[in-house]
PDB file of C-alpha atoms in Angstrom:
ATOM      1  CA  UNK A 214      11.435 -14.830 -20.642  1.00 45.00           C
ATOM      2  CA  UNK A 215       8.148 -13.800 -20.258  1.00 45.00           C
ATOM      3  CA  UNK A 216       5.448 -15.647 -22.439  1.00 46.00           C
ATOM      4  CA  UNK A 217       8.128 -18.602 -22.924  1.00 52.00           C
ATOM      5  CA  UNK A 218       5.683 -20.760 -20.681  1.00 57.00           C
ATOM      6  CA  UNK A 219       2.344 -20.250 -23.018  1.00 62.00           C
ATOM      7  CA  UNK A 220       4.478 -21.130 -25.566  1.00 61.00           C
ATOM      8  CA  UNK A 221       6.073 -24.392 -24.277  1.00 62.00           C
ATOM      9  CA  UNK A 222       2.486 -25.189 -23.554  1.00 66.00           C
ATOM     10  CA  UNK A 223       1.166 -24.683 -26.944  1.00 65.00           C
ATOM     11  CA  UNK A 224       4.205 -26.739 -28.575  1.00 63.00           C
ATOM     12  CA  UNK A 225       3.144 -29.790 -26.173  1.00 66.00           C
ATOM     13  CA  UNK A 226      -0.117 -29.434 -27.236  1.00 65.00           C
ATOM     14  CA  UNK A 227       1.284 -29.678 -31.119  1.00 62.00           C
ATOM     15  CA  UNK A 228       3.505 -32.775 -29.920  1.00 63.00           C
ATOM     16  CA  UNK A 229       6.407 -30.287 -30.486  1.00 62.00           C
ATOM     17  CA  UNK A 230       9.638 -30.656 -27.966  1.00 61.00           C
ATOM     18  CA  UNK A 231       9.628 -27.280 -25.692  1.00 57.00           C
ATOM     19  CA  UNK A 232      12.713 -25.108 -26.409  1.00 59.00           C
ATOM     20  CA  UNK A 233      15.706 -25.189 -23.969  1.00 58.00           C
ATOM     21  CA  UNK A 234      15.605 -22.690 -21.140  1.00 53.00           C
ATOM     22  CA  UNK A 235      13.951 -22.013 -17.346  1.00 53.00           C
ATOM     23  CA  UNK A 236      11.072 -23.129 -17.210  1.00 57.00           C
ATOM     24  CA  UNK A 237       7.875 -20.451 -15.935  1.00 58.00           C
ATOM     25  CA  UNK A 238       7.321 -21.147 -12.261  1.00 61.00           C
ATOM     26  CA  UNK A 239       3.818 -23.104 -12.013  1.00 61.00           C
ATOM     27  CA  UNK A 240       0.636 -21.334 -10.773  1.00 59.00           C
ATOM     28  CA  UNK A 241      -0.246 -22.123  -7.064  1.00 53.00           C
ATOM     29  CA  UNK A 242      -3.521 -21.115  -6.029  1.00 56.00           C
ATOM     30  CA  UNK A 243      -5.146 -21.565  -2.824  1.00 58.00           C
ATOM     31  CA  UNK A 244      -8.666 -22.226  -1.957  1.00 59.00           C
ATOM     32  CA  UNK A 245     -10.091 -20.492   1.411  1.00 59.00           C
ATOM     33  CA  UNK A 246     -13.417 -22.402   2.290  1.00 64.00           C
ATOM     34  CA  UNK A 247     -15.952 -19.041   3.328  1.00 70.00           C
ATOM     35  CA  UNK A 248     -13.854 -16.576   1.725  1.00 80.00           C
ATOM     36  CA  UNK A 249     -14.703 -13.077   0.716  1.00 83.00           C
ATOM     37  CA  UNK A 250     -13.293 -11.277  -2.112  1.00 87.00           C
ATOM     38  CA  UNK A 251     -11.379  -8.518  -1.849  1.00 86.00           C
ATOM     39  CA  UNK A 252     -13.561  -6.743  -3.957  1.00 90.00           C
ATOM     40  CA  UNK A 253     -16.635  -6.540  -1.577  1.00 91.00           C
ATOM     41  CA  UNK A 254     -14.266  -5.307   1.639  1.00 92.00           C
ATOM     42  CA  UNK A 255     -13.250  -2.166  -0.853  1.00 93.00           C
ATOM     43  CA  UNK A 256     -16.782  -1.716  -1.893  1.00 93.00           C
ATOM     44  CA  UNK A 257     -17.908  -2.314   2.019  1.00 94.00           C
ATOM     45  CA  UNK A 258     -15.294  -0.064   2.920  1.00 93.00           C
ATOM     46  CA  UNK A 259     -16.510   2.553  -0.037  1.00 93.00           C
ATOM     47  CA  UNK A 260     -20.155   2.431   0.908  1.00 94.00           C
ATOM     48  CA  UNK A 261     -19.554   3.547   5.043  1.00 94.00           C
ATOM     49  CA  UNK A 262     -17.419   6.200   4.063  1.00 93.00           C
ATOM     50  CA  UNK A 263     -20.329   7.649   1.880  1.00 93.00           C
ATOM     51  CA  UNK A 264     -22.641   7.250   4.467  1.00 91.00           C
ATOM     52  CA  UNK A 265     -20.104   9.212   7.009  1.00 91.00           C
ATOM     53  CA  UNK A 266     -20.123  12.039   4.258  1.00 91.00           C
ATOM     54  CA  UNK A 267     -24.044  12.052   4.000  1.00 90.00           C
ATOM     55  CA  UNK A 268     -24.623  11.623   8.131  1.00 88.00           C
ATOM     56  CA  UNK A 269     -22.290  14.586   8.451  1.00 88.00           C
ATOM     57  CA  UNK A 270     -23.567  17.051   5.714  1.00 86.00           C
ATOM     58  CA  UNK A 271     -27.353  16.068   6.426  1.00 82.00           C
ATOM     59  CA  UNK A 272     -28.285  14.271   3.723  1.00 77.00           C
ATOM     60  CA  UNK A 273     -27.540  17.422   1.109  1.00 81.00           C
ATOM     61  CA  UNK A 274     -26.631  17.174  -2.237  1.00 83.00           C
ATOM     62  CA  UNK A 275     -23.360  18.396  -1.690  1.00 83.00           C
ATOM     63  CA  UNK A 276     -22.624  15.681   0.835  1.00 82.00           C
ATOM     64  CA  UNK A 277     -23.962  13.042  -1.640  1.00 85.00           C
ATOM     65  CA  UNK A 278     -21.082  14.066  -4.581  1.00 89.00           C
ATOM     66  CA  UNK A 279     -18.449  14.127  -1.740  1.00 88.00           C
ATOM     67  CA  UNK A 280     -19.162  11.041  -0.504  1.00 89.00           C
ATOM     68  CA  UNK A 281     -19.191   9.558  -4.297  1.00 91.00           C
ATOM     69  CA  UNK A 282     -15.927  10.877  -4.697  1.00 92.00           C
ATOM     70  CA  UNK A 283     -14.676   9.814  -1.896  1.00 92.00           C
ATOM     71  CA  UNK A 284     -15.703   6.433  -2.105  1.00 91.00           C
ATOM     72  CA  UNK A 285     -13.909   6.151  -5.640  1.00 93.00           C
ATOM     73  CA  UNK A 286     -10.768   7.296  -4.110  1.00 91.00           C
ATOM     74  CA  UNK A 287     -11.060   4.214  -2.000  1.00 91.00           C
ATOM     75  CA  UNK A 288     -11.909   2.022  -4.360  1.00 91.00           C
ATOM     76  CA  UNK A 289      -9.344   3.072  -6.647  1.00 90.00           C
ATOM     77  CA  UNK A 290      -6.236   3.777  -4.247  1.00 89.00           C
ATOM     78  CA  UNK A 291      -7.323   2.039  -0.664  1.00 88.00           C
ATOM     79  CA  UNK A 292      -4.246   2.693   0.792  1.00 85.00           C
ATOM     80  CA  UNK A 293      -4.058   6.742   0.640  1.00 87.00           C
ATOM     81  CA  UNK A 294      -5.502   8.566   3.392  1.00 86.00           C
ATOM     82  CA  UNK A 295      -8.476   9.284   2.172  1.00 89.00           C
ATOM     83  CA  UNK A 296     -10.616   7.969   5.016  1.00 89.00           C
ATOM     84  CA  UNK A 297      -8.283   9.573   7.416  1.00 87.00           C
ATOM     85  CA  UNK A 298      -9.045  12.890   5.966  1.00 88.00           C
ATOM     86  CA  UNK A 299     -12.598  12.374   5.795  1.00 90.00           C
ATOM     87  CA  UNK A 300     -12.904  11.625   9.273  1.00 87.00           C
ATOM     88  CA  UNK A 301     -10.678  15.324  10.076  1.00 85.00           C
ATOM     89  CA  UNK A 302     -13.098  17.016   8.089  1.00 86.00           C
ATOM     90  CA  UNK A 303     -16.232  15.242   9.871  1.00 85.00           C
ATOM     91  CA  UNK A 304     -14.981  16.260  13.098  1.00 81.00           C
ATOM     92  CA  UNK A 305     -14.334  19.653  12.209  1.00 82.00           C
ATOM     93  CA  UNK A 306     -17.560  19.781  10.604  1.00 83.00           C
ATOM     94  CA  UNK A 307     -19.501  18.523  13.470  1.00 80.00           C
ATOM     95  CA  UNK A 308     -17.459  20.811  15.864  1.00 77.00           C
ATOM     96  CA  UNK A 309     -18.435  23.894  13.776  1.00 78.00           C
ATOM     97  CA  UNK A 310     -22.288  22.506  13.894  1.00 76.00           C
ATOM     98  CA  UNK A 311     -25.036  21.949  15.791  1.00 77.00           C
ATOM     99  CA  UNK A 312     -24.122  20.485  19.154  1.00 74.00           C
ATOM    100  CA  UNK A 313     -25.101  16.763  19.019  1.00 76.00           C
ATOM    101  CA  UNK A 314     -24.920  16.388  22.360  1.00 72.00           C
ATOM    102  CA  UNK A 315     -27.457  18.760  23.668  1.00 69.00           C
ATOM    103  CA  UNK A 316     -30.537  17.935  25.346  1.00 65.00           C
ATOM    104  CA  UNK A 317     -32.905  17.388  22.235  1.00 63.00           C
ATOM    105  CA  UNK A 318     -36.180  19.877  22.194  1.00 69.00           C
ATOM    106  CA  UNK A 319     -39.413  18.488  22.172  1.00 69.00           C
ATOM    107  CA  UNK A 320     -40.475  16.576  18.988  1.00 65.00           C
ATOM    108  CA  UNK A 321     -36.751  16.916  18.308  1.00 64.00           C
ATOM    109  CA  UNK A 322     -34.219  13.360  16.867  1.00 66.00           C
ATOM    110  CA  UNK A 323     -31.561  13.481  19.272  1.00 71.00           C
ATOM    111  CA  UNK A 324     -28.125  14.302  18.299  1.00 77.00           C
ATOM    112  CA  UNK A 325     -27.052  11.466  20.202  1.00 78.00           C
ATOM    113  CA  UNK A 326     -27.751   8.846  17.668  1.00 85.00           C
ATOM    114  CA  UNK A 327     -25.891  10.503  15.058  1.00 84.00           C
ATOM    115  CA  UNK A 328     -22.753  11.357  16.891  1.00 84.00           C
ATOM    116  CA  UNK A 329     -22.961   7.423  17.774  1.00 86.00           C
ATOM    117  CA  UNK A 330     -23.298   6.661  14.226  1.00 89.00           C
ATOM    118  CA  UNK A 331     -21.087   8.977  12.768  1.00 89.00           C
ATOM    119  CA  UNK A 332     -18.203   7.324  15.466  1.00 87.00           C
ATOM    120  CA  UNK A 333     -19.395   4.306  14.370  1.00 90.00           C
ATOM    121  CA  UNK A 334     -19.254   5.056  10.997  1.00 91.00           C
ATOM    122  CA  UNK A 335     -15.686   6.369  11.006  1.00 89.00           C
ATOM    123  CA  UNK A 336     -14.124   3.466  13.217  1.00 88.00           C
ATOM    124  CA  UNK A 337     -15.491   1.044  10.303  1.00 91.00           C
ATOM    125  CA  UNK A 338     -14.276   2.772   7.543  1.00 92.00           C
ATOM    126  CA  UNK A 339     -10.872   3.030   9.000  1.00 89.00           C
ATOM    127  CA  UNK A 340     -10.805  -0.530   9.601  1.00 89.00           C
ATOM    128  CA  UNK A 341     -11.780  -1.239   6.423  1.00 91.00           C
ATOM    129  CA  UNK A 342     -10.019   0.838   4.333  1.00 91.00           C
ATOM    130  CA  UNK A 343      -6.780  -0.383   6.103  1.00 87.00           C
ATOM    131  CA  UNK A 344      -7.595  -3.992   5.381  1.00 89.00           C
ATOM    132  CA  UNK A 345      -8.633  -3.256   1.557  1.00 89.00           C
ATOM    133  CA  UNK A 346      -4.614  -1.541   1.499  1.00 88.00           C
ATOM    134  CA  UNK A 347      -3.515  -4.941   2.296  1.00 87.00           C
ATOM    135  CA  UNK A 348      -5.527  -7.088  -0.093  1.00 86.00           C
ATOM    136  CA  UNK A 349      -5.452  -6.930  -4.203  1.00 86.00           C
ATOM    137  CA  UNK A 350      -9.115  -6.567  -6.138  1.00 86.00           C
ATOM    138  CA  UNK A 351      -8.869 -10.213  -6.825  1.00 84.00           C
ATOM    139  CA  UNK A 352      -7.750 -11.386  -3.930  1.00 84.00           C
ATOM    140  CA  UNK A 353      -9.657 -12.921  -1.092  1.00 85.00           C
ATOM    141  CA  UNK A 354      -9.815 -12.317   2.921  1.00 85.00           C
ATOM    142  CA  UNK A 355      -9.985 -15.183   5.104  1.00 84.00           C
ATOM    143  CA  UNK A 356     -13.535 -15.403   7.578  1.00 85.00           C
ATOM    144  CA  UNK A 357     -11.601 -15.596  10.443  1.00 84.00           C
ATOM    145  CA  UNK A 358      -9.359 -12.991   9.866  1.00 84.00           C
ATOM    146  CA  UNK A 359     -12.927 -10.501   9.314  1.00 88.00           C
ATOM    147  CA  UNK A 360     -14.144 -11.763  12.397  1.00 88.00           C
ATOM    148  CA  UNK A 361     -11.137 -10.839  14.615  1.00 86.00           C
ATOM    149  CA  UNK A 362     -11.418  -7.130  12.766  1.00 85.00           C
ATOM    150  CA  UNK A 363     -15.114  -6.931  14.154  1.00 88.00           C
ATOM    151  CA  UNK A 364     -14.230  -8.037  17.684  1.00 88.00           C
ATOM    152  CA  UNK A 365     -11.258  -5.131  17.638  1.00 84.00           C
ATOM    153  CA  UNK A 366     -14.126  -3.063  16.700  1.00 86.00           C
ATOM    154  CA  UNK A 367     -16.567  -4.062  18.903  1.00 87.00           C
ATOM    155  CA  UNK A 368     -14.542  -3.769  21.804  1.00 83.00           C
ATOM    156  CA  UNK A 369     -13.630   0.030  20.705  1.00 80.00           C
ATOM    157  CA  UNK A 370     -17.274   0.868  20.651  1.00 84.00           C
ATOM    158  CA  UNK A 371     -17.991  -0.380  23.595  1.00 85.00           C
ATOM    159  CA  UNK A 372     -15.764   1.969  25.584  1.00 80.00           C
ATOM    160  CA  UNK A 373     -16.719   5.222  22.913  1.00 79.00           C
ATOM    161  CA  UNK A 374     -20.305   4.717  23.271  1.00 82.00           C
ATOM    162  CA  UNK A 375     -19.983   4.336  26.832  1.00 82.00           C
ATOM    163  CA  UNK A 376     -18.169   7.262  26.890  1.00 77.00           C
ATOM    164  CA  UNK A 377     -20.417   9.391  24.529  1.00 78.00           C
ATOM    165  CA  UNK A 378     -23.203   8.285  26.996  1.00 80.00           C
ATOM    166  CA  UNK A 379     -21.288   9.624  30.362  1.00 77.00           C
ATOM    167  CA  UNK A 380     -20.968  12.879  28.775  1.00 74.00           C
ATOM    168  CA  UNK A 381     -24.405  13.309  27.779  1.00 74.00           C
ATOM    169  CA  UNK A 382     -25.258  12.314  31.678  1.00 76.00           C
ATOM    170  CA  UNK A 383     -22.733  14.830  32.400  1.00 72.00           C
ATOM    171  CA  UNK A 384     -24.467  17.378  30.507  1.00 70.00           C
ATOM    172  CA  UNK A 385     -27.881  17.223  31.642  1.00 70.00           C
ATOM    173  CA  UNK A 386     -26.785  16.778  35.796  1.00 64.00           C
ATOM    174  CA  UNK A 387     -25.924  19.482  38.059  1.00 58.00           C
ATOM    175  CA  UNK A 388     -22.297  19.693  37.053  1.00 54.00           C
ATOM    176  CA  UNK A 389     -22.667  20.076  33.798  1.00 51.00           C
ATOM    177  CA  UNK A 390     -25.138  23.376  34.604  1.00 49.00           C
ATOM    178  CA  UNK A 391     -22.757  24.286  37.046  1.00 51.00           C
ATOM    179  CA  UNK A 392     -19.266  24.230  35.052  1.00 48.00           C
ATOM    180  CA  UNK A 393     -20.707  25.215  31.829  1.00 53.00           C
ATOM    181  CA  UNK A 394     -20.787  23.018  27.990  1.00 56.00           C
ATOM    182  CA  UNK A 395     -17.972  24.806  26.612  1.00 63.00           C
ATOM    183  CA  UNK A 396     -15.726  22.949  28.812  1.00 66.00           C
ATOM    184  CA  UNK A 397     -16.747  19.859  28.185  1.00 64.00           C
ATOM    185  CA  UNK A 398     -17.153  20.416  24.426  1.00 65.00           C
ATOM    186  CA  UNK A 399     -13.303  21.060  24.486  1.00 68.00           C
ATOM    187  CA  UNK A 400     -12.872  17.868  26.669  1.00 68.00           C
ATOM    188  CA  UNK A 401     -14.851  15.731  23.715  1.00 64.00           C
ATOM    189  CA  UNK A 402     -12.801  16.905  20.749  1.00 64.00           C
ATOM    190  CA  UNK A 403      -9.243  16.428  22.852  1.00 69.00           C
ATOM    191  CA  UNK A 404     -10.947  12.969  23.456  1.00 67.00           C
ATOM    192  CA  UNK A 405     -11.674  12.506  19.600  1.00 61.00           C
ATOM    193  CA  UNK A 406      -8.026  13.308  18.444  1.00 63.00           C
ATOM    194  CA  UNK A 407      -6.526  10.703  21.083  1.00 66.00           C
ATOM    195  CA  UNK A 408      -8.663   8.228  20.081  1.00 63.00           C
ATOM    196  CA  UNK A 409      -8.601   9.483  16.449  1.00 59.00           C
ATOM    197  CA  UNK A 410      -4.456   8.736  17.079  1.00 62.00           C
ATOM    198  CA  UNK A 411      -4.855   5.910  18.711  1.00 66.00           C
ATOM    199  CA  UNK A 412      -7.766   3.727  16.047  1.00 59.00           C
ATOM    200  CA  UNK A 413      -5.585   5.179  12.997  1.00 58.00           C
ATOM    201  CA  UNK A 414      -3.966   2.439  10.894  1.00 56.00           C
ATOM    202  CA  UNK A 415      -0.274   2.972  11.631  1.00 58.00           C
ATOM    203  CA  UNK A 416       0.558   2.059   7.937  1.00 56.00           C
ATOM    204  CA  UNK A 417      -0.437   5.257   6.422  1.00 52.00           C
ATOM    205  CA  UNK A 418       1.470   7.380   8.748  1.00 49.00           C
ATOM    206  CA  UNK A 419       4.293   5.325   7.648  1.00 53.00           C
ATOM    207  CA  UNK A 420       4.027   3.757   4.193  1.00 50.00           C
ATOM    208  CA  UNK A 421       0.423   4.463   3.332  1.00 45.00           C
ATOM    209  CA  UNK A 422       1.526   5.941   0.077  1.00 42.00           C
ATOM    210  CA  UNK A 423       3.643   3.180  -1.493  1.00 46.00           C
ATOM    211  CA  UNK A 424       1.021   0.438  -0.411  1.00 45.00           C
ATOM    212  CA  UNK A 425      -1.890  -0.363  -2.587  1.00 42.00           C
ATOM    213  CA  UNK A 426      -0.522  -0.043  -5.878  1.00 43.00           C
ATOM    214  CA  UNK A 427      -2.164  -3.228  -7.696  1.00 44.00           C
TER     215      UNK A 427
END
């Protein structure tokens, strides 16, 4: 019964025999050398996915309040798809936008660097955000097991930034000025969605909703 194992404790303590029954299961806890509370990957995870919100909306006010809320929602609830739908709404956003990957005018930040952040940004905060699903507030995450996240990440960059970069090069050549941007504008966001399908935690399109709940 539940508080039957305070009480046997107290009654030892008063030299008293413990009353008959099962006796509560003893605590086991386990001590990781170097490891981080679960805590700090929700708030990690919390803090990219408000800078995704303010990178997207420029910095605006707007984009500031979304991103808070946002970042409570994973704080709160890790494992709903709130990242997932934050990164839908980025892409339409930046679709609908300015095109990022346009030759920059003179005196001009190019787009470049924040389409590279912002698909920085979003691989992150998925990865996060998944791992935060899996993991209570109190609860810790092994070093090791962090560093094999970042070298899944890494290695995704690697081939998205490369790939960002060939279609810039693309862009300004000859066949870019020959074929036209729209084209290739279409061939980025079918690009986006595969690899948007592909980096996706596989737990929220199957049990996202039931997980989490601590």
């Amino acid at each position: 019964m539940p508080g039957r194992g305070a009480g046997d404790r107290v009654r030892r303590a008063l030299g008293l025999p413990a009353r008959r029954g099962v006796p509560s299961p003893p605590r086991v806890e386990v001590l990781l050398d170097g490891a981080v509370p679960g805590s700090v990957v929700r708030i990690a995870a919390a803090l990219v996915v408000v800078g995704v919100v303010v990178l997207v909306t420029g910095g605006r006010t707007v984009g500031v309040v979304l991103g808070a809320v946002a970042a409570a929602g994973v704080l709160w609830r890790p494992a709903w798809p709130v990242v997932p739908v934050v990164v839908l709404l980025a892409g339409f956003v930046v679709l609908a936008g300015p095109d990022l990957l346009a030759a920059p005018r003179p005196g001009e930040t190019p787009g470049l660097w924040r389409a590279a952040a912002l698909v920085l940004g979003c691989h992150v905060a998925l990865r996060l955000t998944e791992l935060a699903s899996r993991i209570a507030w109190r609860g810790v995450v092994d070093l090791a097991l962090l560093a094999a996240v970042g070298r899944s990440v890494l290695g995704v960059q690697l081939v998205v930034q490369g790939a960002l970069l060939a279609v810039v090069w693309l862009r300004s050549g000859p066949v870019g000025a020959q074929a036209g941007q729209g084209w290739l504008r279409v061939l980025a966001v079918v690009a986006v969605v595969g690899v948007t399908l592909l980096v996706v935690p596989r737990g929220w399109l199957r049990d996202g909703w039931r997980r989490g709940e601590d």
